[in-house]
């Protein structure tokens, strides 16, 4: 089994590189984040891990589980970190284990906020760029609640 395959031999998402969602904002997996050398070479020095056991040079760690509730409170500090990097012209990688649910939900919420999009619009916007996203239902419900705060 290679590093780009899971236990049953399926290819993992983002096996080659993270995907750019907005200028300076990338979505990927822990495999991308673990490859700091590759990330540094492509100009991605900042990382937002939504998983454990990773310590990049500069990061904002969010301790999320797949079924955790009340994540909206974590959005604001994460958004500030992302905004700081983007406004300085620095690339930032947002990831969780696979880049499919938790980190995708954070990216969707960020796109909703900065692009003033509905949840459906932001989901489609991100999905057009990354076919791998698939937030779990718990996170979708929280994104629905977040959407209400933006109105």
PDB file of C-alpha atoms in Angstrom, residues 66-128:
ATOM      1  CA  UNK A  66     -16.564  14.446  13.099  1.00  0.00           C
ATOM      2  CA  UNK A  67     -19.728  14.842  15.182  1.00  0.00           C
ATOM      3  CA  UNK A  68     -18.781  17.822  17.314  1.00  0.00           C
ATOM      4  CA  UNK A  69     -21.406  20.506  17.826  1.00  0.00           C
ATOM      5  CA  UNK A  70     -21.170  24.293  18.183  1.00  0.00           C
ATOM      6  CA  UNK A  71     -18.349  24.756  15.700  1.00  0.00           C
ATOM      7  CA  UNK A  72     -19.492  28.241  14.717  1.00  0.00           C
ATOM      8  CA  UNK A  73     -17.492  29.700  17.621  1.00  0.00           C
ATOM      9  CA  UNK A  74     -14.338  28.228  16.053  1.00  0.00           C
ATOM     10  CA  UNK A  75     -15.064  29.788  12.667  1.00  0.00           C
ATOM     11  CA  UNK A  76     -14.278  33.362  13.756  1.00  0.00           C
ATOM     12  CA  UNK A  77     -10.676  32.793  14.968  1.00  0.00           C
ATOM     13  CA  UNK A  78     -10.034  30.544  11.970  1.00  0.00           C
ATOM     14  CA  UNK A  79     -11.378  33.221   9.617  1.00  0.00           C
ATOM     15  CA  UNK A  80      -9.122  35.824  11.252  1.00  0.00           C
ATOM     16  CA  UNK A  81      -6.101  33.580  10.756  1.00  0.00           C
ATOM     17  CA  UNK A  82      -7.017  32.931   7.125  1.00  0.00           C
ATOM     18  CA  UNK A  83      -7.726  36.628   6.481  1.00  0.00           C
ATOM     19  CA  UNK A  84      -4.387  37.627   7.999  1.00  0.00           C
ATOM     20  CA  UNK A  85      -2.504  35.261   5.715  1.00  0.00           C
ATOM     21  CA  UNK A  86      -4.443  36.136   2.594  1.00  0.00           C
ATOM     22  CA  UNK A  87      -4.219  39.893   3.151  1.00  0.00           C
ATOM     23  CA  UNK A  88      -0.440  39.512   3.477  1.00  0.00           C
ATOM     24  CA  UNK A  89      -0.404  37.620   0.176  1.00  0.00           C
ATOM     25  CA  UNK A  90       0.620  34.371   1.866  1.00  0.00           C
ATOM     26  CA  UNK A  91      -0.774  30.998   0.879  1.00  0.00           C
ATOM     27  CA  UNK A  92      -2.627  28.965   3.476  1.00  0.00           C
ATOM     28  CA  UNK A  93      -3.590  25.299   3.539  1.00  0.00           C
ATOM     29  CA  UNK A  94      -6.721  24.198   5.407  1.00  0.00           C
ATOM     30  CA  UNK A  95      -6.799  20.457   6.006  1.00  0.00           C
ATOM     31  CA  UNK A  96      -8.162  17.663   8.140  1.00  0.00           C
ATOM     32  CA  UNK A  97      -7.348  13.987   7.773  1.00  0.00           C
ATOM     33  CA  UNK A  98      -8.737  13.578   4.250  1.00  0.00           C
ATOM     34  CA  UNK A  99      -9.827  17.106   3.296  1.00  0.00           C
ATOM     35  CA  UNK A 100     -13.363  15.901   2.707  1.00  0.00           C
ATOM     36  CA  UNK A 101     -15.582  16.862   5.642  1.00  0.00           C
ATOM     37  CA  UNK A 102     -14.163  18.995   8.485  1.00  0.00           C
ATOM     38  CA  UNK A 103     -11.741  21.187   6.557  1.00  0.00           C
ATOM     39  CA  UNK A 104     -14.176  21.357   3.639  1.00  0.00           C
ATOM     40  CA  UNK A 105     -16.834  22.657   6.044  1.00  0.00           C
ATOM     41  CA  UNK A 106     -14.488  25.351   7.314  1.00  0.00           C
ATOM     42  CA  UNK A 107     -13.664  26.375   3.739  1.00  0.00           C
ATOM     43  CA  UNK A 108     -17.367  26.424   2.786  1.00  0.00           C
ATOM     44  CA  UNK A 109     -18.191  28.621   5.783  1.00  0.00           C
ATOM     45  CA  UNK A 110     -15.324  30.964   4.893  1.00  0.00           C
ATOM     46  CA  UNK A 111     -16.495  31.218   1.277  1.00  0.00           C
ATOM     47  CA  UNK A 112     -20.037  31.939   2.512  1.00  0.00           C
ATOM     48  CA  UNK A 113     -18.715  34.812   4.614  1.00  0.00           C
ATOM     49  CA  UNK A 114     -16.186  36.443   2.294  1.00  0.00           C
ATOM     50  CA  UNK A 115     -18.127  35.977  -0.945  1.00  0.00           C
ATOM     51  CA  UNK A 116     -21.520  36.646   0.676  1.00  0.00           C
ATOM     52  CA  UNK A 117     -22.895  33.385  -0.668  1.00  0.00           C
ATOM     53  CA  UNK A 118     -25.650  31.102   0.520  1.00  0.00           C
ATOM     54  CA  UNK A 119     -24.694  27.667   1.771  1.00  0.00           C
ATOM     55  CA  UNK A 120     -25.763  26.096  -1.528  1.00  0.00           C
ATOM     56  CA  UNK A 121     -23.789  28.635  -3.565  1.00  0.00           C
ATOM     57  CA  UNK A 122     -20.667  28.220  -1.435  1.00  0.00           C
ATOM     58  CA  UNK A 123     -20.945  24.426  -1.496  1.00  0.00           C
ATOM     59  CA  UNK A 124     -21.177  24.415  -5.306  1.00  0.00           C
ATOM     60  CA  UNK A 125     -18.336  26.947  -5.557  1.00  0.00           C
ATOM     61  CA  UNK A 126     -16.035  24.737  -3.481  1.00  0.00           C
ATOM     62  CA  UNK A 127     -17.281  21.492  -5.080  1.00  0.00           C
ATOM     63  CA  UNK A 128     -16.496  22.906  -8.540  1.00  0.00           C
TER      64      UNK A 128
END
